[in-house]
Tab-separated table of C-alpha atoms in Angstrom:
chain	number	residue	atom	x	y	z
H	1	MET	CA	27.575	25.707	20.009
H	2	SER	CA	26.172	22.770	21.965
H	3	PHE	CA	24.624	23.148	25.353
H	4	PRO	CA	27.304	22.848	28.067
H	5	ILE	CA	26.023	19.432	29.201
H	6	VAL	CA	24.419	17.174	26.551
H	7	ARG	CA	22.216	14.691	28.394
H	8	HIS	CA	21.607	11.715	26.127
H	9	ARG	CA	20.465	9.771	29.172
H	10	ARG	CA	17.194	11.725	29.238
H	11	LEU	CA	15.880	9.341	26.583
H	12	ARG	CA	16.958	6.281	28.538
H	13	GLY	CA	15.469	7.141	31.914
H	14	SER	CA	12.544	4.657	31.926
H	15	ALA	CA	11.288	1.576	30.061
H	16	GLY	CA	8.455	3.639	28.702
H	17	ILE	CA	10.704	6.339	27.223
H	18	ARG	CA	13.170	3.733	25.865
H	19	GLY	CA	10.239	2.030	24.141
H	20	MET	CA	8.987	5.280	22.619
H	21	VAL	CA	12.358	6.063	20.982
H	22	ARG	CA	13.337	2.570	20.022
H	23	GLU	CA	14.523	2.499	16.399
H	24	THR	CA	14.279	-1.224	15.665
H	25	VAL	CA	11.433	-3.415	16.834
H	26	LEU	CA	11.461	-7.229	16.487
H	27	ASN	CA	8.064	-8.609	15.584
H	28	PRO	CA	6.845	-12.282	15.521
H	29	LEU	CA	5.895	-11.708	11.881
H	30	ASP	CA	9.599	-11.299	11.088
H	31	LEU	CA	10.369	-14.926	12.024
H	32	ILE	CA	10.461	-18.164	10.036
H	33	GLN	CA	10.742	-21.534	11.822
H	34	PRO	CA	12.684	-24.318	10.101
H	35	ILE	CA	11.356	-27.927	10.368
H	36	PHE	CA	13.128	-31.177	9.637
H	37	VAL	CA	10.796	-33.914	8.340
H	38	THR	CA	11.930	-37.514	7.930
H	39	PHE	CA	10.661	-40.949	6.937
H	40	GLY	CA	9.238	-43.568	9.303
H	41	THR	CA	6.502	-43.427	11.897
H	42	GLY	CA	6.443	-42.250	15.483
H	43	VAL	CA	9.636	-40.271	14.993
H	44	LYS	CA	10.249	-37.257	17.221
H	45	ASN	CA	13.987	-37.364	17.795
H	46	GLU	CA	15.960	-34.512	19.251
H	47	ILE	CA	19.010	-33.559	17.167
H	48	SER	CA	21.952	-34.009	19.513
H	49	SER	CA	23.815	-30.907	18.389
H	50	MET	CA	20.699	-28.732	18.307
H	51	PRO	CA	18.897	-28.931	21.666
H	52	GLY	CA	15.137	-28.281	21.275
H	53	VAL	CA	15.133	-29.086	17.553
H	54	PHE	CA	13.726	-32.390	16.338
H	55	HIS	CA	13.283	-34.714	13.403
H	56	PHE	CA	9.544	-35.356	12.812
H	57	SER	CA	7.963	-38.095	10.799
H	58	LEU	CA	4.753	-37.192	9.031
H	59	ASP	CA	2.581	-38.724	11.742
H	60	THR	CA	4.174	-36.655	14.523
H	61	LEU	CA	4.517	-33.419	12.515
H	62	LYS	CA	1.106	-31.923	13.447
H	63	GLU	CA	2.029	-31.338	17.059
H	64	GLU	CA	4.940	-29.107	15.949
H	65	VAL	CA	2.906	-27.288	13.341
H	66	ASP	CA	0.079	-26.729	15.827
H	67	GLU	CA	2.511	-25.044	18.163
H	68	ILE	CA	4.049	-22.876	15.456
H	69	ALA	CA	0.599	-21.757	14.211
H	70	SER	CA	-0.653	-21.065	17.748
H	71	LEU	CA	2.292	-18.726	18.333
H	72	GLY	CA	1.458	-16.688	15.244
H	73	ILE	CA	4.701	-17.498	13.429
H	74	PRO	CA	3.789	-16.876	9.826
H	75	ALA	CA	6.017	-19.296	7.995
H	76	VAL	CA	7.950	-22.534	8.143
H	77	LEU	CA	10.982	-23.616	6.104
H	78	LEU	CA	10.889	-27.311	5.268
H	79	PHE	CA	13.929	-29.603	5.073
H	80	GLY	CA	13.554	-33.282	4.188
H	81	VAL	CA	15.581	-36.360	5.218
H	82	PRO	CA	14.593	-39.127	2.808
H	83	GLU	CA	14.638	-42.874	3.298
H	84	THR	CA	16.787	-43.501	0.214
H	85	LYS	CA	19.376	-41.466	-1.656
H	86	ASP	CA	20.978	-41.766	-5.049
H	87	ALA	CA	23.498	-40.019	-7.278
H	88	VAL	CA	20.967	-37.549	-8.706
H	89	GLY	CA	18.801	-36.907	-5.637
H	90	SER	CA	15.649	-38.281	-7.266
H	91	SER	CA	13.637	-38.214	-4.050
H	92	ALA	CA	14.060	-34.422	-4.044
H	93	TYR	CA	11.690	-34.108	-7.015
H	94	ALA	CA	9.448	-37.141	-6.459
H	95	ASP	CA	5.785	-36.291	-6.183
H	96	GLU	CA	5.643	-38.465	-3.081
H	97	GLY	CA	8.903	-37.093	-1.631
H	98	ILE	CA	9.138	-36.267	2.045
H	99	VAL	CA	9.034	-32.474	1.543
H	100	GLN	CA	6.124	-32.784	-0.888
H	101	GLU	CA	4.136	-34.967	1.515
H	102	ALA	CA	4.818	-32.665	4.457
H	103	THR	CA	3.806	-29.647	2.426
H	104	ARG	CA	0.476	-31.198	1.513
H	105	LEU	CA	-0.240	-32.065	5.129
H	106	ILE	CA	0.669	-28.627	6.493
H	107	LYS	CA	-1.425	-26.837	3.870
H	108	SER	CA	-4.393	-29.078	4.701
H	109	TRP	CA	-4.122	-28.270	8.396
H	110	TYR	CA	-3.257	-24.562	8.141
H	111	PRO	CA	-3.921	-23.135	4.651
H	112	GLU	CA	-2.754	-19.686	5.743
H	113	LEU	CA	0.569	-20.853	7.158
H	114	ILE	CA	3.297	-20.056	4.580
H	115	VAL	CA	5.273	-23.151	3.575
H	116	ILE	CA	8.738	-22.385	2.166
H	117	ALA	CA	10.423	-25.368	0.499
H	118	ASP	CA	14.191	-25.514	0.600
H	119	THR	CA	15.218	-26.445	-2.926
H	120	CYS	CA	18.490	-28.316	-3.000
H	121	LEU	CA	19.800	-31.802	-3.672
H	122	CYS	CA	22.354	-32.238	-0.862
H	123	GLU	CA	19.958	-34.039	1.531
H	124	PHE	CA	18.876	-36.376	-1.248
H	125	THR	CA	22.119	-37.343	-2.972
H	126	ASP	CA	24.324	-40.217	-1.812
H	127	HIS	CA	27.402	-38.009	-2.253
H	128	GLY	CA	26.001	-35.062	-0.247
H	129	HIS	CA	26.691	-32.375	-2.828
H	130	CYS	CA	24.171	-29.771	-3.939
H	131	GLY	CA	24.206	-30.855	-7.572
H	132	MET	CA	25.162	-33.729	-9.830
H	133	VAL	CA	28.782	-34.767	-9.708
H	134	HIS	CA	31.295	-36.381	-12.010
H	135	THR	CA	33.428	-38.592	-9.749
H	136	HIS	CA	37.007	-39.777	-10.147
H	137	THR	CA	38.514	-42.688	-8.189
H	138	ALA	CA	42.283	-42.661	-7.725
H	139	ALA	CA	44.456	-45.756	-7.689
H	140	ASP	CA	44.426	-45.740	-3.879
H	141	GLY	CA	40.633	-45.704	-3.822
H	142	THR	CA	40.288	-42.010	-2.944
H	143	VAL	CA	37.163	-40.501	-4.504
H	144	THR	CA	37.008	-36.963	-5.750
H	145	GLY	CA	34.471	-35.239	-7.932
H	146	ASP	CA	33.416	-32.149	-9.829
H	147	VAL	CA	29.985	-30.634	-9.341
H	148	MET	CA	28.389	-30.286	-12.723
H	149	ASN	CA	26.725	-26.880	-12.762
H	150	ASP	CA	24.541	-26.886	-15.859
H	151	ALA	CA	23.481	-30.517	-15.630
H	152	SER	CA	22.211	-29.799	-12.117
H	153	LEU	CA	19.928	-26.932	-13.135
H	154	ALA	CA	17.314	-29.157	-14.744
H	155	LEU	CA	17.045	-31.288	-11.595
H	156	LEU	CA	16.753	-28.203	-9.390
H	157	ALA	CA	14.014	-26.769	-11.572
H	158	ARG	CA	12.242	-30.149	-11.525
H	159	THR	CA	12.474	-30.163	-7.719
H	160	ALA	CA	11.021	-26.643	-7.495
H	161	VAL	CA	8.089	-27.518	-9.733
H	162	SER	CA	7.307	-30.672	-7.705
H	163	GLN	CA	7.355	-28.573	-4.489
H	164	ALA	CA	5.062	-25.915	-5.988
H	165	LYS	CA	2.717	-28.676	-7.248
H	166	ALA	CA	2.521	-30.046	-3.644
H	167	GLY	CA	1.410	-26.555	-2.460
H	168	ALA	CA	4.621	-24.795	-1.400
H	169	ASP	CA	3.945	-21.068	-1.166
H	170	ILE	CA	7.626	-20.038	-1.715
H	171	ILE	CA	10.542	-21.812	-3.369
H	172	ALA	CA	13.886	-21.251	-1.569
H	173	PRO	CA	16.761	-22.561	-3.677
H	174	SER	CA	19.949	-22.985	-1.600
H	175	ASN	CA	22.260	-24.814	-3.991
H	176	MET	CA	24.435	-21.901	-5.216
H	177	MET	CA	24.722	-23.216	-8.793
H	178	ASP	CA	25.310	-20.491	-11.396
H	179	GLY	CA	22.036	-19.649	-13.155
H	180	PHE	CA	19.826	-21.468	-10.638
H	181	VAL	CA	17.306	-18.652	-10.200
H	182	GLN	CA	16.716	-18.308	-13.947
H	183	ALA	CA	16.392	-22.078	-14.380
H	184	ILE	CA	13.911	-22.385	-11.532
H	185	ARG	CA	11.924	-19.292	-12.590
H	186	SER	CA	11.646	-20.653	-16.103
H	187	GLY	CA	10.641	-24.091	-14.862
H	188	LEU	CA	7.959	-22.688	-12.522
H	189	ASP	CA	6.547	-20.412	-15.197
H	190	GLU	CA	6.400	-23.101	-17.840
H	191	ALA	CA	4.588	-25.411	-15.392
H	192	GLY	CA	1.969	-22.734	-14.571
H	193	TYR	CA	3.427	-21.646	-11.251
H	194	GLU	CA	4.318	-18.132	-12.296
H	195	HIS	CA	2.638	-16.852	-9.118
H	196	VAL	CA	5.088	-18.722	-6.808
H	197	PRO	CA	7.872	-16.439	-5.549
H	198	ILE	CA	11.555	-17.414	-5.202
H	199	MET	CA	13.376	-16.694	-1.966
H	200	SER	CA	16.921	-17.090	-3.199
H	201	TYR	CA	19.853	-18.046	-1.018
H	202	SER	CA	21.697	-15.398	-2.939
H	203	VAL	CA	24.669	-14.915	-0.653
H	204	LYS	CA	25.562	-18.262	0.918
H	205	TYR	CA	29.036	-18.696	2.367
H	206	ALA	CA	31.066	-21.876	2.727
H	207	SER	CA	30.761	-21.560	6.488
H	208	ALA	CA	31.793	-23.677	9.480
H	209	TYR	CA	28.575	-22.470	11.158
H	210	TYR	CA	26.584	-25.119	9.272
H	211	GLY	CA	28.059	-28.005	11.265
H	212	PRO	CA	24.980	-28.974	13.336
H	213	PHE	CA	22.705	-28.631	10.325
H	214	ARG	CA	24.668	-31.291	8.433
H	215	GLU	CA	23.815	-33.710	11.249
H	216	ALA	CA	20.184	-32.584	11.210
H	217	ALA	CA	19.853	-32.910	7.427
H	218	ASP	CA	22.248	-35.810	7.021
H	219	SER	CA	23.844	-33.833	4.226
H	220	ALA	CA	27.588	-33.768	4.827
H	221	PRO	CA	29.562	-34.185	1.575
H	222	GLN	CA	31.041	-37.666	1.247
H	223	PHE	CA	34.146	-36.234	-0.404
H	224	GLY	CA	35.645	-32.798	-0.848
H	225	ASP	CA	33.796	-29.708	0.315
H	226	ARG	CA	31.464	-27.037	-1.072
H	227	LYS	CA	33.991	-24.267	-1.542
H	228	THR	CA	33.777	-24.446	-5.343
H	229	TYR	CA	30.143	-23.258	-5.234
H	230	GLN	CA	29.518	-21.604	-1.891
H	231	MET	CA	31.222	-18.260	-1.229
H	232	ASP	CA	34.551	-17.521	0.398
H	233	PRO	CA	33.835	-16.041	3.838
H	234	ALA	CA	36.463	-13.366	3.238
H	235	ASN	CA	34.568	-11.784	0.327
H	236	LEU	CA	32.089	-8.954	0.402
H	237	ARG	CA	32.078	-7.444	-3.102
H	238	GLU	CA	31.352	-10.863	-4.486
H	239	ALA	CA	28.149	-10.888	-2.431
H	240	ILE	CA	26.928	-7.869	-4.388
H	241	ARG	CA	27.616	-9.642	-7.676
H	242	GLU	CA	25.781	-12.763	-6.569
H	243	ALA	CA	22.747	-10.815	-5.374
H	244	GLU	CA	22.636	-8.680	-8.494
H	245	THR	CA	22.638	-11.788	-10.687
H	246	ASP	CA	19.723	-13.249	-8.769
H	247	VAL	CA	17.777	-10.018	-9.072
H	248	LEU	CA	18.310	-9.988	-12.808
H	249	GLU	CA	17.282	-13.645	-13.066
H	250	GLY	CA	13.995	-13.060	-11.339
H	251	ALA	CA	14.444	-13.569	-7.594
H	252	ASP	CA	11.631	-12.126	-5.438
H	253	MET	CA	13.517	-12.159	-2.165
H	254	LEU	CA	17.237	-12.287	-1.287
H	255	MET	CA	18.988	-14.065	1.536
H	256	VAL	CA	22.309	-13.842	3.402
H	257	LYS	CA	23.483	-16.994	5.134
H	258	PRO	CA	24.895	-17.197	7.754
H	259	ALA	CA	23.820	-14.046	9.560
H	260	LEU	CA	25.711	-13.374	12.787
H	261	ALA	CA	29.282	-13.109	11.397
H	262	TYR	CA	27.969	-11.513	8.210
H	263	LEU	CA	25.907	-8.529	9.434
H	264	ASP	CA	28.083	-6.228	7.368
H	265	VAL	CA	27.005	-8.224	4.318
H	266	VAL	CA	23.364	-7.944	5.346
H	267	ARG	CA	23.739	-4.132	5.566
H	268	VAL	CA	25.464	-3.871	2.147
H	269	ILE	CA	22.833	-5.990	0.418
H	270	ARG	CA	20.088	-3.989	2.134
H	271	ASP	CA	21.592	-0.750	0.904
H	272	GLN	CA	22.222	-2.026	-2.655
H	273	PHE	CA	18.888	-3.729	-3.440
H	274	ASP	CA	15.214	-3.023	-2.636
H	275	LEU	CA	13.924	-6.573	-2.575
H	276	PRO	CA	12.786	-8.134	0.725
H	277	LEU	CA	15.888	-9.411	2.548
H	278	VAL	CA	16.157	-12.590	4.654
H	279	ALA	CA	18.876	-13.377	7.177
H	280	TYR	CA	19.418	-17.010	8.129
H	281	ASN	CA	20.371	-17.410	11.781
H	282	VAL	CA	22.037	-20.765	11.189
H	283	SER	CA	22.484	-23.949	13.189
H	284	GLY	CA	25.927	-23.185	14.563
H	285	GLU	CA	24.806	-19.762	15.804
H	286	TYR	CA	21.824	-21.451	17.490
H	287	SER	CA	23.810	-24.274	19.044
H	288	MET	CA	26.513	-22.016	20.492
H	289	VAL	CA	23.845	-20.023	22.328
H	290	LYS	CA	22.141	-23.194	23.547
H	291	ALA	CA	25.419	-24.671	24.835
H	292	ALA	CA	26.419	-21.473	26.678
H	293	ALA	CA	22.949	-21.173	28.194
H	294	GLN	CA	22.951	-24.783	29.363
H	295	ALA	CA	26.302	-24.157	30.997
H	296	GLY	CA	24.856	-21.155	32.789
H	297	TRP	CA	27.210	-18.698	31.154
H	298	ILE	CA	24.629	-16.471	29.425
H	299	ASN	CA	21.042	-15.389	29.775
H	300	GLU	CA	19.533	-17.184	26.778
H	301	LYS	CA	16.433	-15.013	26.437
H	302	VAL	CA	18.296	-11.673	26.486
H	303	ILE	CA	21.064	-12.957	24.171
H	304	VAL	CA	18.616	-14.351	21.587
H	305	LEU	CA	16.436	-11.278	21.444
H	306	GLU	CA	19.504	-9.002	21.245
H	307	THR	CA	20.987	-11.115	18.447
H	308	LEU	CA	17.763	-11.226	16.392
H	309	THR	CA	17.245	-7.472	16.881
H	310	GLY	CA	20.781	-6.899	15.639
H	311	MET	CA	19.981	-8.891	12.489
H	312	LYS	CA	16.898	-6.756	11.865
H	313	ARG	CA	18.798	-3.557	12.619
H	314	ALA	CA	21.412	-4.584	10.040
H	315	GLY	CA	18.624	-4.619	7.442
H	316	ALA	CA	16.902	-7.994	7.471
H	317	ASP	CA	13.156	-7.918	6.849
H	318	MET	CA	12.810	-11.589	7.812
H	319	ILE	CA	14.850	-13.936	9.944
H	320	ILE	CA	15.019	-17.737	9.605
H	321	THR	CA	15.849	-18.945	13.126
H	322	TYR	CA	15.613	-22.090	15.204
H	323	HIS	CA	14.876	-19.728	18.113
H	324	ALA	CA	11.606	-18.605	16.529
H	325	LYS	CA	9.193	-20.303	18.925
H	326	ASP	CA	11.103	-19.202	22.049
H	327	ALA	CA	11.569	-15.698	20.677
H	328	VAL	CA	7.853	-15.245	20.140
H	329	ARG	CA	7.111	-16.368	23.714
H	330	TRP	CA	9.641	-13.948	25.055
H	331	LEU	CA	8.342	-11.093	22.924
H	332	ARG	CA	4.849	-11.753	24.252
H	333	GLU	CA	6.137	-11.329	27.789
């Protein structure tokens, strides 16, 4: 029989007690800061739909990396916006590509800062899809196309090898082609980069939350959409199948993207698999918070820290977030 009055509030009575019994603690070491690098010189342009996030050319990049390193954020995720694009995304795997050049610079400045290279073709193809496409033009001029899965794998593996050669510490393939982890793992091993881990975008949904990112990465599809290779937001059991395939193919870390509307998926993947798990707090989630904060409707600091804590409580070991720099400052307070 329970005591007549159960006083749960005893453990909430002061900040000190609340801190002692806190079950989930957000740490700066949990966070990964994305960076968008682009061609040109003197470029530091704010992305209109992502306040506080910028495009950097290689000559302005160090200021951003200095700030990230000074805050103790352990890792960055690199996205590249190239000067030229083509049907096969050749600048994605060029030795002098924008991501490769940025990687070399960052590793020369801060050898201990972990550089994660996003491995996809969408920013580098003129059609904006994540693999090679076979296009069809109708009589009225309408262009459609089929993404060619197996033909894309060799290019993705080639991209991963070029990124590892440039010094990337972790390869993060986001393309959602079937068999991409196995193809990239084989390519890395054959090239002598068997020590480089793969952080797989294992569970990536065809989400409307990516809208601001497509402006940032200039990667919107020129026809069709990505629903034939990214997952249906309504599906959960499929996420388990996707993650299990990546585990069997050699992934070292798993990811769920987006995070906020998919915390149930994060929890299920955490419970099913014992690999390190990453949640991607994506552009749309970031921009909604920024817009509401600028309108004075929410307390940005409290909302961001609560949201990131929720992602960790759901089971994420690491969180990719555009809030990373601000979150570290607030945690230090």
